[in-house]
XYZ file of C-alpha atoms in Angstrom:
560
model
C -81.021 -13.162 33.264
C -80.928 -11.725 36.758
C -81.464 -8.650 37.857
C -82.858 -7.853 42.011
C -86.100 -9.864 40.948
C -86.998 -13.240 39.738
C -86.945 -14.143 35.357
C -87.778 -16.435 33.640
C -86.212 -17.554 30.363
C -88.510 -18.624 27.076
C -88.058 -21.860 25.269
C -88.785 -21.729 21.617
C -88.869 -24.537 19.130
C -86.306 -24.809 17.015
C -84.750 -27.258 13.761
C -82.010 -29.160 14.315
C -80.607 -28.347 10.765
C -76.427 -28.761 11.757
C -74.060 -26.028 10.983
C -71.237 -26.357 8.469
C -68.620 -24.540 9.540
C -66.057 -27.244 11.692
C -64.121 -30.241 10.651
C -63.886 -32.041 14.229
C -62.236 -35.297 15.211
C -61.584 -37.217 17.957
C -57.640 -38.270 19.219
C -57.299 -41.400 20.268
C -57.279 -41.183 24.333
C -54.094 -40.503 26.266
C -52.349 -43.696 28.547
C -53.983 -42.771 31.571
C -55.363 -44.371 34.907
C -57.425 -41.162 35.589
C -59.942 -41.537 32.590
C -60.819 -43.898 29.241
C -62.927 -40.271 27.806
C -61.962 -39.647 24.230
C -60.243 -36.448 24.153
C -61.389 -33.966 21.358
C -59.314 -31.917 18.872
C -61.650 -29.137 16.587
C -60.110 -28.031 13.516
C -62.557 -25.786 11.516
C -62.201 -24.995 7.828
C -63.716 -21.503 6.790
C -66.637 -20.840 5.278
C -65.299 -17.538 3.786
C -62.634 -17.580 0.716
C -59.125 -17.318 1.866
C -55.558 -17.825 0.277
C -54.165 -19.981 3.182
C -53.518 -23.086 2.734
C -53.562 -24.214 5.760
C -57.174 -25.231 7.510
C -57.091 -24.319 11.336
C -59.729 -24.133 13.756
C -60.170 -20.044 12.124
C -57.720 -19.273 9.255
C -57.253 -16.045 8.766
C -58.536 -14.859 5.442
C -57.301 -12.315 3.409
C -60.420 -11.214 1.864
C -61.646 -7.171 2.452
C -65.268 -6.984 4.126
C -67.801 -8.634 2.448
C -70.346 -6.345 3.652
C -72.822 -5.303 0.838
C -73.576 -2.460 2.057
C -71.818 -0.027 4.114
C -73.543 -0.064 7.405
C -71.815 -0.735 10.510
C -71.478 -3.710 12.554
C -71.815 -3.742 16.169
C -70.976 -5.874 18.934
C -72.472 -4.931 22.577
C -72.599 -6.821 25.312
C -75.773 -6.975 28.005
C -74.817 -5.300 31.049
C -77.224 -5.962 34.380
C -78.181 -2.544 35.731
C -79.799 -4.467 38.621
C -76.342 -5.933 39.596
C -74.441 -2.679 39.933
C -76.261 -0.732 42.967
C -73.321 -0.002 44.336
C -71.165 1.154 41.099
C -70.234 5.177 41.039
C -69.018 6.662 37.598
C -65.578 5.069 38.090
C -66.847 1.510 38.076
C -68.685 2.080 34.625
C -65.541 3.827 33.522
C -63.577 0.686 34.288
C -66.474 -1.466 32.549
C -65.985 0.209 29.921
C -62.331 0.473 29.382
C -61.651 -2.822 29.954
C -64.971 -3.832 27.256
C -63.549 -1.442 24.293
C -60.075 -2.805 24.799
C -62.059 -6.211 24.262
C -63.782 -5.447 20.674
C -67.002 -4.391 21.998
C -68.438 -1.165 20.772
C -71.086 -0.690 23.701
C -73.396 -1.856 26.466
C -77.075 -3.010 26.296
C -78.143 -1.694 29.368
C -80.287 -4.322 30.919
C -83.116 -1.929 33.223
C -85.459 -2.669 36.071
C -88.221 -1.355 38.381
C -85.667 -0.482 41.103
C -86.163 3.080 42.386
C -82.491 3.393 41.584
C -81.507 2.141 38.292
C -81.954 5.494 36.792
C -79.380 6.989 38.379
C -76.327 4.158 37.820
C -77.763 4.124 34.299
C -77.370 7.806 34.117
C -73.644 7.628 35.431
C -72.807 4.759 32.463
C -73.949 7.624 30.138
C -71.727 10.202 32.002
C -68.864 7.431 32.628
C -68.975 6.517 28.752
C -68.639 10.504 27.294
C -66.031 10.969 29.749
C -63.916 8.176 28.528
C -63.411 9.241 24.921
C -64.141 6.608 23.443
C -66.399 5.105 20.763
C -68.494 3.387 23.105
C -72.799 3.678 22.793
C -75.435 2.794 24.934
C -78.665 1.709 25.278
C -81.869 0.519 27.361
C -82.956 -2.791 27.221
C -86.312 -2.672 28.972
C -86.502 -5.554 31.062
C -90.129 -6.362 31.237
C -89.739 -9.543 33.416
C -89.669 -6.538 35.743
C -91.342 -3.610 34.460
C -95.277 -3.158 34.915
C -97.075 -2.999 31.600
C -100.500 -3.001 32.159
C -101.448 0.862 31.670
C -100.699 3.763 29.714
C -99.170 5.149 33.130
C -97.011 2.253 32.399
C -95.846 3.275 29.449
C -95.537 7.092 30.167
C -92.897 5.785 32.654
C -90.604 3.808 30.129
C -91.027 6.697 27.433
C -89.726 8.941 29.980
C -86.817 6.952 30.514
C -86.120 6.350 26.965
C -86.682 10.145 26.548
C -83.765 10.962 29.302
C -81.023 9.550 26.980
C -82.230 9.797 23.549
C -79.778 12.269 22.385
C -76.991 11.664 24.646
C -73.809 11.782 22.502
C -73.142 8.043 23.483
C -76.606 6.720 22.758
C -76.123 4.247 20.272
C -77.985 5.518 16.968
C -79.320 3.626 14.012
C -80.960 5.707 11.045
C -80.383 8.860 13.659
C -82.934 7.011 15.904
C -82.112 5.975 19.740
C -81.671 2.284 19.809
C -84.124 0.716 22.260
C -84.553 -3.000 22.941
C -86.062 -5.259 25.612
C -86.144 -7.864 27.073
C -89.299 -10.291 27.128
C -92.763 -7.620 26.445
C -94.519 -10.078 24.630
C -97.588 -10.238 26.620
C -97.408 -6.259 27.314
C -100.658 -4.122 26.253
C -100.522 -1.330 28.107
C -104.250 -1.051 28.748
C -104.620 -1.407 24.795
C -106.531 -5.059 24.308
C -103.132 -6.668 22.748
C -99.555 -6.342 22.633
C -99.082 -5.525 19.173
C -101.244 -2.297 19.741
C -99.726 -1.469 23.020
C -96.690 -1.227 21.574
C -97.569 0.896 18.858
C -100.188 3.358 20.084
C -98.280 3.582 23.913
C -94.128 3.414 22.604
C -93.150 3.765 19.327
C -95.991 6.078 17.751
C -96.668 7.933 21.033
C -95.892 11.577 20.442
C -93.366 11.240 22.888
C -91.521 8.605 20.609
C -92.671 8.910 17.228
C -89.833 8.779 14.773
C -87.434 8.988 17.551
C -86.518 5.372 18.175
C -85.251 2.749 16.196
C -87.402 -0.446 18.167
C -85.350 -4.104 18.698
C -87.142 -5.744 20.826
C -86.391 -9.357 22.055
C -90.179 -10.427 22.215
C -90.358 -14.648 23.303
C -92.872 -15.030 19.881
C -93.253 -17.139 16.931
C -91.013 -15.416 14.561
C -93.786 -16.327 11.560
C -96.107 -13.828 14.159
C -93.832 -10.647 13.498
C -95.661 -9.539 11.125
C -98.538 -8.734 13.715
C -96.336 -6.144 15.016
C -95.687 -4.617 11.946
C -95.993 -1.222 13.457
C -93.730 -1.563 16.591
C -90.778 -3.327 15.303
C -87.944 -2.309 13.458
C -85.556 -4.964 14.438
C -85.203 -8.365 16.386
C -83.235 -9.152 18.848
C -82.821 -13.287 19.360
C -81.839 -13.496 23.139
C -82.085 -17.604 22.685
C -80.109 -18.256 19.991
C -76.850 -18.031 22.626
C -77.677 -21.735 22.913
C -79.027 -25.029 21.748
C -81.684 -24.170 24.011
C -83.520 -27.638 22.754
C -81.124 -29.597 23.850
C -82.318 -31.155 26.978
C -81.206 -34.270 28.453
C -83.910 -36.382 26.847
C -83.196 -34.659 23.844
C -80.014 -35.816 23.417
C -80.873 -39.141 24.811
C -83.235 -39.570 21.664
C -80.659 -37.813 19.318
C -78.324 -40.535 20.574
C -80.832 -43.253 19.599
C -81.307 -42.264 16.288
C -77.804 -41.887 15.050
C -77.396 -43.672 11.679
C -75.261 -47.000 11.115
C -73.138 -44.843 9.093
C -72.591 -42.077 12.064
C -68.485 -42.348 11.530
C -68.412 -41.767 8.121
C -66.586 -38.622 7.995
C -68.871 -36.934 5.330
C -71.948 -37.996 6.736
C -72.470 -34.789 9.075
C -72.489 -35.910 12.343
C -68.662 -34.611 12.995
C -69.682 -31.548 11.578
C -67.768 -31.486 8.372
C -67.809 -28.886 5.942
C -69.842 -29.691 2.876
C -67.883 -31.224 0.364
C -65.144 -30.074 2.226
C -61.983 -32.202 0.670
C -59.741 -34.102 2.766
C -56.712 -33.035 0.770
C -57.154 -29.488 2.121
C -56.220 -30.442 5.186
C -52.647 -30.738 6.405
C -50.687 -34.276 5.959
C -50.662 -34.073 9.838
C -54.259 -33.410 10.481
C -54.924 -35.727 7.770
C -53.280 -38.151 9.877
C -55.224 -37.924 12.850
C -58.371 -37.630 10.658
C -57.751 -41.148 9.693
C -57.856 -42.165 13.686
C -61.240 -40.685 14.220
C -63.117 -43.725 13.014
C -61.613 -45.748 16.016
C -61.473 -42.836 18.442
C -64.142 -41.352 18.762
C -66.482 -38.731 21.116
C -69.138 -40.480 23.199
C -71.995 -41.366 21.178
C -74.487 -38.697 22.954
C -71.953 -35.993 22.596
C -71.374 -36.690 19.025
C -75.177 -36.774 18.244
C -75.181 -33.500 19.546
C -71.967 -31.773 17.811
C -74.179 -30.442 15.145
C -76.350 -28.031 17.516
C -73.395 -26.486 18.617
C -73.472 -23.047 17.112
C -75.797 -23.712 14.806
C -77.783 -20.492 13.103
C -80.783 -22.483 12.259
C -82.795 -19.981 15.048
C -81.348 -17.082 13.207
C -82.930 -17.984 9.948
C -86.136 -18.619 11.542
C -86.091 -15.002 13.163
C -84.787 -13.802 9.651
C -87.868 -15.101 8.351
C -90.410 -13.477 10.666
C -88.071 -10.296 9.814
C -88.623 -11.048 6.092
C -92.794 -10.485 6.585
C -91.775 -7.320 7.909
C -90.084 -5.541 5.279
C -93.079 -3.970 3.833
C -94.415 -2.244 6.506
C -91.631 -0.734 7.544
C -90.616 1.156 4.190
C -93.649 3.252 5.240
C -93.414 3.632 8.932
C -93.036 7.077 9.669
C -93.318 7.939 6.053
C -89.556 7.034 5.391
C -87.463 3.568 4.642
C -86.420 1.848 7.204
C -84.399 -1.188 7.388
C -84.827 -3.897 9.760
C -82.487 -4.738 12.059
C -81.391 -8.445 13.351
C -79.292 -8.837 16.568
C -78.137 -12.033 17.212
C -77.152 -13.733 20.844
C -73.507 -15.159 21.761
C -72.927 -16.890 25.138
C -70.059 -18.903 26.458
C -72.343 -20.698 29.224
C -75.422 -20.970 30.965
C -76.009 -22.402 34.599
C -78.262 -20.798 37.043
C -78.867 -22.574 40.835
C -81.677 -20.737 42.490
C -83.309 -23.168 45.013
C -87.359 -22.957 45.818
C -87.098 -20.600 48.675
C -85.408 -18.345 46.050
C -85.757 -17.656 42.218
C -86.586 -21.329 41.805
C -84.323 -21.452 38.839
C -81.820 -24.268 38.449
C -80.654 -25.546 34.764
C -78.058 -25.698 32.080
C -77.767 -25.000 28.698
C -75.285 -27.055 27.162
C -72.377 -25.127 26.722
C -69.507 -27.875 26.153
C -67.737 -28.093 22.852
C -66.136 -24.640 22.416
C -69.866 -23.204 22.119
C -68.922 -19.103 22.961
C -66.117 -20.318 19.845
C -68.158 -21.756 17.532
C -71.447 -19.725 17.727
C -69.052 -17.033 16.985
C -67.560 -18.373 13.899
C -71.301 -19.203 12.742
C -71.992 -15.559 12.834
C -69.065 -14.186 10.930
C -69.485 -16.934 8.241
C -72.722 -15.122 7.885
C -72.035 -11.851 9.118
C -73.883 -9.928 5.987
C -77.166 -11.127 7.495
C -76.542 -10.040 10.872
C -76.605 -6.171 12.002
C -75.326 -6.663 15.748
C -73.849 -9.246 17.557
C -75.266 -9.318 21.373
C -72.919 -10.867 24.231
C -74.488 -12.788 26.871
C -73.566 -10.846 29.076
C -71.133 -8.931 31.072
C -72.604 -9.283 34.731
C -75.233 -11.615 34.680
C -73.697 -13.655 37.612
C -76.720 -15.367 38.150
C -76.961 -17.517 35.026
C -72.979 -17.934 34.724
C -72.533 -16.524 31.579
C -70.526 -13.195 32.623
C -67.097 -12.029 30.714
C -66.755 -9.150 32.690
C -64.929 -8.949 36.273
C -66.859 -10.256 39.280
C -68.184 -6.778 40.478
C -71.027 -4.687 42.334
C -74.172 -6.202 43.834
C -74.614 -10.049 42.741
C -78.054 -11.600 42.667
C -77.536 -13.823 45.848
C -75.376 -16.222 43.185
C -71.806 -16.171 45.089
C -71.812 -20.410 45.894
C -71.365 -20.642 42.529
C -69.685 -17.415 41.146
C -67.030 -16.659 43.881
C -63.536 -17.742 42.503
C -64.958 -18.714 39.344
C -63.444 -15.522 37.147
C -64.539 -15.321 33.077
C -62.505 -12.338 31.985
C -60.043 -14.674 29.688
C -63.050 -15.059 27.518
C -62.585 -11.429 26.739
C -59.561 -12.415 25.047
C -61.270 -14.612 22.875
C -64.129 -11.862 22.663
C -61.435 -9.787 20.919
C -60.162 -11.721 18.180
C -63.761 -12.938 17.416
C -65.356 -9.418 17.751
C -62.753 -8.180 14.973
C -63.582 -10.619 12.983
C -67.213 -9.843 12.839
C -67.123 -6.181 12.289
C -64.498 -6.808 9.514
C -64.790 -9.270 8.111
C -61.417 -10.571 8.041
C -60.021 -12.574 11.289
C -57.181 -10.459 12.572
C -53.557 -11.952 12.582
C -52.539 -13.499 15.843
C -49.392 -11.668 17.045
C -48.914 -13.100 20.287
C -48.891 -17.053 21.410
C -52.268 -17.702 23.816
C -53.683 -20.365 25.810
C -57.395 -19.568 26.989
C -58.776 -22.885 29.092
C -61.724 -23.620 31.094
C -63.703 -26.626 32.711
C -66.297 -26.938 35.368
C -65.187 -27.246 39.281
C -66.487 -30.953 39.921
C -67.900 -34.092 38.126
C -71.321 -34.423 36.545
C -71.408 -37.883 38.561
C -70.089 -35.709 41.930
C -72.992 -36.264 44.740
C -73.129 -33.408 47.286
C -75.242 -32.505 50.551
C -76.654 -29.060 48.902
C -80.063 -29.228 49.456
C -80.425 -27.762 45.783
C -80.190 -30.755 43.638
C -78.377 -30.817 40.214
C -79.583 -29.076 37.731
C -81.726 -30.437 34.967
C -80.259 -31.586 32.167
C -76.954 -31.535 33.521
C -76.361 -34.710 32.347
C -76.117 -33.152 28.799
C -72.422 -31.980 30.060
C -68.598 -34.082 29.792
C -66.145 -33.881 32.295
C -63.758 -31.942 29.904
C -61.444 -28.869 30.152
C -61.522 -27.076 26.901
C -58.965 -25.219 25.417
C -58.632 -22.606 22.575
C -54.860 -22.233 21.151
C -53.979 -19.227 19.397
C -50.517 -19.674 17.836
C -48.465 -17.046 15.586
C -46.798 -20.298 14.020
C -46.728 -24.170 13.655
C -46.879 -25.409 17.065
C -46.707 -28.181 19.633
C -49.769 -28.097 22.484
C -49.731 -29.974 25.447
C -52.782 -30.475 27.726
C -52.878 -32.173 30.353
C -54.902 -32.170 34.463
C -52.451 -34.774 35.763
C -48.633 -36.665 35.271
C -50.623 -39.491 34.445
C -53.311 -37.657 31.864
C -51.818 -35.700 28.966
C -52.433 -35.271 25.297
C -50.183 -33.727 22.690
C -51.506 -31.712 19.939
C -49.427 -30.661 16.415
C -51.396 -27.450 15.689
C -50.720 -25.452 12.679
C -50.760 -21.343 13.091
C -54.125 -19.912 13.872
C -56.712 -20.937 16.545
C -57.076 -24.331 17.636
C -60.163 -25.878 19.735
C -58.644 -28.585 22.227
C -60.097 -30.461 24.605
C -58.831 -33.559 27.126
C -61.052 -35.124 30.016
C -60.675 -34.654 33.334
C -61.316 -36.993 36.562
C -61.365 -35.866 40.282
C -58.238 -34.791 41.567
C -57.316 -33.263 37.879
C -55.911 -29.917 37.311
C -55.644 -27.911 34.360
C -52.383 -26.781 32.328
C -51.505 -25.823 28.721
C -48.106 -25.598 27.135
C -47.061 -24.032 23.522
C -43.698 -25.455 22.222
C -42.036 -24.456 19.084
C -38.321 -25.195 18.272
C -37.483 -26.847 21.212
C -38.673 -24.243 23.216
C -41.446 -22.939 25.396
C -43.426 -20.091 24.236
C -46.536 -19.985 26.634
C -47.370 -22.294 30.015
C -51.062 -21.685 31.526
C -51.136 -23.374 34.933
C -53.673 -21.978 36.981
C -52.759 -22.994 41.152
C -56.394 -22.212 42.082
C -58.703 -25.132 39.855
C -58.735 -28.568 41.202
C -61.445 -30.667 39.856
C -63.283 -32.016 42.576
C -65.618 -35.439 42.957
C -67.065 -34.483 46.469
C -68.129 -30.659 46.200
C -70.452 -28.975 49.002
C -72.789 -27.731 46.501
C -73.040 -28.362 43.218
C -71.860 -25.986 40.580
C -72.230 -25.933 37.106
C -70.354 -22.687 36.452
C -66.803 -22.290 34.546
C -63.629 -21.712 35.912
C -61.713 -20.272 33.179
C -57.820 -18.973 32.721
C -55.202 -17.601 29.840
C -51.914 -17.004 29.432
C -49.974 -14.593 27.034
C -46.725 -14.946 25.683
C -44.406 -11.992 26.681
């Protein structure tokens, strides 16, 4: 996360329990002279009941909510204050258009020390009551930035909690303001700890008490929450976006250990579905399943298919919520349920040298992770309150779905030309899905597809070096299909390199490497005919770059 200062961003341990949500198999690799990469085909089964009988990468069930209760779900998406000094009311109006249109219900307004952030935040709040539209707000305290040693301190965050509390478009929960943060772990407040900081400075201050509805994203031991019983009412998970633990000798070691049996289709490691059986599957996916023995993904990459999207970092932070619950029926003197807001990201990179922010890794982000972390969350979406996009303008650490806008954080060598806003298509679908329950019916054909510019073996003159752990990443373009029927998908980055795909209606994870010199392009056939070409004229993958960048490029197309 970058704002106009320097951040760091916690690593917490984590399991490596897999998730069980995707039936994935390898194709056997194209004829090609431009790579011998296996190319990789995802076709998830749902974990939710559903008449079709057809498994697709997300069938569409036809079950109602299975909410237990009737409380709303939410999806917001972080918005970087510090990246929009020059933004007037129309730019936030646009933002916010273009983010309801998208499935998301409101911004997390990500806050800083600047002298003025309060008034761009107060012309979101202005922008968003103007616009009609359904859409909340709220601060997220960024206390990488903030001071918090003194109760002047605090007096200066209540005060800007305070200015928005009952703004028509402040995003309520048990008719409290919804405030969360970002980091304020180590925050006392001239009080001896955090925990009583917290508590006697923000959320039982005068000012505050019984006011706000607290969701902080504190960088703790979740099996600690319970020492700030009195200050929290929620959680908000900013790492589980990503396998965070995957680093490069992580995966190196996860390689090593892989069992004899590691192509045995049951055995996990290709993320099957539990007892899943092979008969539900299509005779033409069945097909292919029987190639995947022989074809598979690279042994590193398949040792670490079962991180990707995984919730096992949810259920720790459920946990730690869990210890909670019995303080907080008497906070305030009233009930009060806790609140869990989980993280979804599509990427990480950030490539800050040491005359800068001194910031320069990866998360991995390969394998269709913005996909299947959200498919992991609305397979358990009765155990998650809000749903938390990584963010909107964070240009900085590459994980923006918004348009390329406003002030960025010195990160244009790797953000210029390298536009994110097809994800919001997938944003959409997925977004729906959570809040309903029920994955919405594709109307329209769509290709979304994305790689990075250059090869993870490219050697450049930038006096930053490559990131660490970028060796964790394939030279891939990804693709998600969304198809209103049986279909035909072609993929391919050259005349020499392409890979056809019989897809069945619903949404489709494809993949197909790529070598220097490769471009992307997608095709949809059906009948004989062509429903939707993506060809973007602006990617060429490159072996040679000037600096090195991690970042996505990323395209659609629609069908008319």
């Amino acid at each position: 996360m970058f704002g106009k200062r320097e951040n760091t961003v916690d690593l917490l341990p984590t399991s490596t329990s897999p998730p069980v949500t995707t039936v994935a198999f390898p194709v056997a690799a194209p004829s090609s002279t431009s790579s011998t990469e296996p190319v990789v085909s995802s076709v998830e089964a749902s974990s939710q009941p559903s008449t079709s009988s057809t498994i697709d990468s997300t069938p569409q069930p036809s079950q109602s909510s299975t909410d237990t209760d009737s409380a709303r779900k939410y999806v917001v998406a972080h918005h970087m204050v510090g990246n929009t000094f020059p933004y007037t009311v129309q730019d936030w109006a646009d933002d916010i258009t273009l983010a309801h249109a998208s499935g998301i219900d409101g911004f997390a307004l990500n806050m800083g020390i600047d002298d003025w952030q309060p008034t761009r935040v107060a012309d979101a709040y202005t922008a968003a009551e103007q616009s009609n539209l359904d859409f909340k707000l709220f601060l997220s305290l960024d206390m990488s930035s903030f001071p918090c040693a003194s109760p002047n301190d605090a007096q200066a965050l209540r005060n800007l909690v305070n200015a928005h509390a009952s703004h028509p478009n402040q995003l309520q929960l048990e008719s409290k303001a919804f405030v969360s943060t970002f980091s304020g772990e180590a925050c006392n407040f001239g009080q001896g700890s955090a925990a009583n900081g917290w508590k006697t400075q923000f959320t039982q201050h005068p000012d505050l008490q019984g006011k706000i509805h607290f969701v902080p994203s504190f960088f703790v031991d979740p099996s600690t929450f319970k020492d700030f019983a009195d200050v929290m009412d929620g959680d908000f998970n900013w790492n589980s976006g990503w396998p965070i633990q995957v680093t490069t000798s992580f995966a190196q070691n996860a390689e090593a250990s892989q069992s004899a049996n590691e192509n045995t289709l049951n055995s996990g490691l290709l993320g099957v579905v539990t007892g899943a059986p092979i008969s539900a599957l299509t005779s033409s996916l069945e097909s292919k399943l029987e190639t995947a023995v022989a074809s598979i993904l690279s042994k590193l990459q398949l040792a670490l298919t079962k991180f990707i999207g995984a919730t096992d970092t949810d259920d720790q932070h459920l946990a730690g919520l869990a210890t909670l619950s019995g303080q907080l029926q008497a906070r305030d003197g009233t009930a009060s349920k806790k609140t869990y807001m989980a993280a979804v990201s599509p990427w990480f990179f950030t490539h800050y040298g040491p005359d800068s922010f001194n910031k320069n890794f990866v998360f991995l982000s390969d394998q269709h992770l913005y996909s299947k972390r959200w498919d992991s969350l609305i397979s358990q979406r009765d155990q998650f309150d809000v749903v938390q996009v990584i963010t909107w303008n964070d240009y900085g650490e590459s994980h923006y779905i918004g348009p390329i806008k406003g002030d960025q954080p010195n990160s244009q060598a790797w953000t210029n030309g390298m536009n994110h806003t097809a994800w919001l298509e997938l944003t959409q679908y997925y977004a729906t899905a959570f809040k309903t329950g029920k994955y919405p019916t594709i109307e329209k054909d769509k290709i979304v597809m994305w790689s990075r510019p250059h090869s993870t073996k490219a050697q450049s003159s930038d006096p930053v070096p490559q990131p660490t752990n970028f060796e964790i990443f394939e030279d891939v373009v990804w693709a998600v299909v969304m198809t209103t029927d049986p279909s035909t998908v072609v993929l391919s980055t050259s005349s020499s390199n392409s890979m056809t795909f019989d897809v069945p209606a619903g949404v489709s994870k494809l993949a197909i490497p790529i070598s220097p010199g490769g471009t992307m392009k997608g095709v949809v056939q059906r009948n004989g005919q062509t429903i939707v070409e993506l060809n973007p004229t602006d990617f060429t993958f490159q072996g040679n770059p000037q600096t090195y960048n991690f970042n996505a490029f990323v395209a659609s197309a629609t069908a008319d």
